[in-house]
CSV table of C-alpha atoms in Angstrom, one decimal:
chain,number,residue,atom,x,y,z
C,1,UNK,CA,0.0,0.0,0.0
C,2,UNK,CA,2.9,2.3,-0.5
C,3,UNK,CA,1.5,3.7,-3.7
C,4,UNK,CA,-1.8,5.1,-2.2
C,5,UNK,CA,-1.6,7.8,0.4
C,6,UNK,CA,-4.4,8.7,2.8
C,7,UNK,CA,-5.5,12.3,2.3
C,8,UNK,CA,-6.0,12.8,6.0
C,9,UNK,CA,-2.3,12.2,6.6
C,10,UNK,CA,-1.3,14.9,4.1
C,11,UNK,CA,-0.1,18.0,6.0
C,12,UNK,CA,1.1,20.1,3.1
C,13,UNK,CA,-1.9,19.7,0.8
C,14,UNK,CA,-3.1,22.6,-1.3
C,15,UNK,CA,-6.7,23.4,-0.2
C,16,UNK,CA,-7.6,26.4,-2.4
C,17,UNK,CA,-10.9,27.3,-3.9
C,18,UNK,CA,-11.1,28.0,-7.6
C,19,UNK,CA,-12.9,31.3,-8.1
C,20,UNK,CA,-12.6,31.6,-11.9
C,21,UNK,CA,-16.3,30.6,-12.4
C,22,UNK,CA,-17.3,33.3,-10.0
C,23,UNK,CA,-15.3,35.9,-11.9
C,24,UNK,CA,-16.8,34.8,-15.1
C,25,UNK,CA,-20.3,35.3,-13.7
C,26,UNK,CA,-19.4,38.7,-12.4
C,27,UNK,CA,-18.1,39.8,-15.8
C,28,UNK,CA,-21.2,38.5,-17.6
C,29,UNK,CA,-23.4,40.5,-15.2
C,30,UNK,CA,-21.3,43.5,-15.7
C,31,UNK,CA,-21.6,43.3,-19.4
C,32,UNK,CA,-25.4,42.7,-19.1
C,33,UNK,CA,-25.8,45.9,-17.0
C,34,UNK,CA,-23.7,48.0,-19.3
C,35,UNK,CA,-25.6,47.0,-22.4
C,36,UNK,CA,-29.0,47.4,-20.9
C,37,UNK,CA,-28.4,50.8,-19.2
C,38,UNK,CA,-29.8,53.9,-21.0
C,39,UNK,CA,-28.0,57.1,-20.4
C,40,UNK,CA,-29.7,60.5,-20.2
C,41,UNK,CA,-27.4,63.2,-21.5
C,42,UNK,CA,-27.8,66.2,-19.2
C,43,UNK,CA,-27.8,69.8,-20.6
C,44,UNK,CA,-24.8,70.9,-18.7
C,45,UNK,CA,-26.3,74.0,-17.1
C,46,UNK,CA,-28.5,74.5,-14.1
C,47,UNK,CA,-31.8,76.2,-14.8
C,48,UNK,CA,-34.5,77.2,-12.4
C,49,UNK,CA,-37.5,75.4,-13.8
C,50,UNK,CA,-41.0,76.8,-13.1
C,51,UNK,CA,-43.3,74.7,-10.9
C,52,UNK,CA,-46.3,72.7,-12.3
C,53,UNK,CA,-48.8,70.5,-10.5
C,54,UNK,CA,-48.8,68.1,-13.4
C,55,UNK,CA,-45.0,67.6,-13.6
C,56,UNK,CA,-43.9,64.0,-14.3
C,57,UNK,CA,-40.5,62.2,-14.5
C,58,UNK,CA,-38.4,62.7,-17.7
C,59,UNK,CA,-38.3,59.9,-20.2
C,60,UNK,CA,-35.0,58.0,-20.0
C,61,UNK,CA,-34.1,58.6,-23.7
C,62,UNK,CA,-34.7,62.1,-24.8
C,63,UNK,CA,-33.0,65.2,-26.2
C,64,UNK,CA,-32.5,67.7,-23.4
C,65,UNK,CA,-32.1,71.3,-24.5
C,66,UNK,CA,-31.7,74.0,-21.8
C,67,UNK,CA,-32.7,77.7,-22.1
C,68,UNK,CA,-30.9,79.8,-19.5
C,69,UNK,CA,-32.2,83.1,-18.0
C,70,UNK,CA,-29.7,84.9,-20.3
C,71,UNK,CA,-31.5,83.3,-23.3
C,72,UNK,CA,-28.6,81.0,-24.1
C,73,UNK,CA,-29.6,77.7,-25.8
C,74,UNK,CA,-27.4,74.9,-24.3
C,75,UNK,CA,-27.0,71.2,-25.2
C,76,UNK,CA,-24.4,68.9,-23.6
C,77,UNK,CA,-22.7,71.6,-21.7
C,78,UNK,CA,-22.1,73.9,-24.7
C,79,UNK,CA,-24.1,76.7,-26.2
C,80,UNK,CA,-25.6,75.8,-29.6
C,81,UNK,CA,-27.8,78.9,-30.2
C,82,UNK,CA,-31.2,78.9,-31.7
C,83,UNK,CA,-29.7,78.0,-35.1
C,84,UNK,CA,-28.2,74.7,-33.7
C,85,UNK,CA,-31.5,73.3,-32.5
C,86,UNK,CA,-32.9,72.1,-35.8
C,87,UNK,CA,-29.7,70.3,-37.0
C,88,UNK,CA,-29.3,68.7,-33.5
C,89,UNK,CA,-32.8,67.4,-33.5
C,90,UNK,CA,-32.5,66.0,-37.0
C,91,UNK,CA,-29.3,64.2,-36.1
C,92,UNK,CA,-30.7,62.8,-32.9
C,93,UNK,CA,-33.9,61.6,-34.6
C,94,UNK,CA,-31.9,59.7,-37.3
C,95,UNK,CA,-30.8,57.2,-34.6
C,96,UNK,CA,-34.3,56.7,-33.0
C,97,UNK,CA,-37.5,58.6,-32.5
C,98,UNK,CA,-37.0,60.3,-29.1
C,99,UNK,CA,-38.9,63.2,-27.5
C,100,UNK,CA,-37.4,66.7,-27.2
C,101,UNK,CA,-37.5,68.2,-23.7
C,102,UNK,CA,-36.7,71.9,-23.2
C,103,UNK,CA,-35.6,72.9,-19.7
C,104,UNK,CA,-36.3,76.6,-19.6
C,105,UNK,CA,-35.4,78.9,-16.8
C,106,UNK,CA,-38.4,80.6,-15.1
C,107,UNK,CA,-36.9,84.0,-16.0
C,108,UNK,CA,-36.2,83.1,-19.6
C,109,UNK,CA,-37.9,84.9,-22.5
C,110,UNK,CA,-41.0,83.0,-23.6
C,111,UNK,CA,-40.5,84.1,-27.1
C,112,UNK,CA,-37.2,82.3,-27.2
C,113,UNK,CA,-38.9,79.2,-25.7
C,114,UNK,CA,-41.4,79.3,-28.5
C,115,UNK,CA,-38.7,79.6,-31.1
C,116,UNK,CA,-36.8,76.6,-29.6
C,117,UNK,CA,-40.0,74.5,-29.7
C,118,UNK,CA,-40.7,75.6,-33.3
C,119,UNK,CA,-37.1,74.8,-34.4
C,120,UNK,CA,-37.4,71.3,-32.7
C,121,UNK,CA,-40.7,70.6,-34.6
C,122,UNK,CA,-39.2,71.8,-37.9
C,123,UNK,CA,-36.3,69.4,-37.2
C,124,UNK,CA,-38.8,66.5,-37.2
C,125,UNK,CA,-39.6,66.1,-33.5
C,126,UNK,CA,-43.1,64.7,-32.9
C,127,UNK,CA,-43.1,65.2,-29.1
C,128,UNK,CA,-41.7,68.5,-27.7
C,129,UNK,CA,-42.2,69.2,-24.0
C,130,UNK,CA,-41.2,71.8,-21.5
C,131,UNK,CA,-39.6,70.5,-18.3
C,132,UNK,CA,-41.0,71.8,-15.0
C,133,UNK,CA,-40.4,70.9,-11.4
C,134,UNK,CA,-43.0,69.2,-9.1
C,135,UNK,CA,-45.1,71.8,-7.2
C,136,UNK,CA,-44.9,71.3,-3.4
C,137,UNK,CA,-48.2,70.6,-1.7
């Protein structure tokens, strides 16, 4: 019986746990969450939105355009001006049909807001909304 050794008598045995299947599962979950996550691109400026009792949450995929109190039109942290709204909306709608949401400051010129909405519709947007904040009860 010299060829067979009893495992209980083995003092220097390697008793490690193989964690490679666990790492594989973690990477698969990571890839799943990255692929299924939708990102909302923020406007890049802070605006003081007016209150509304009928305010609802923003849709996850949408084009967010900001109108500041100085009547600057901002998308993605940079000013695009009123002339940049229509090409932006056309480019974004080529990928998929998404709504356009305008975050207008409460002190912004309403004429400028109407021009932005008009340019977005001329760019092909079917749904154009104005973002508001929830009124406190």
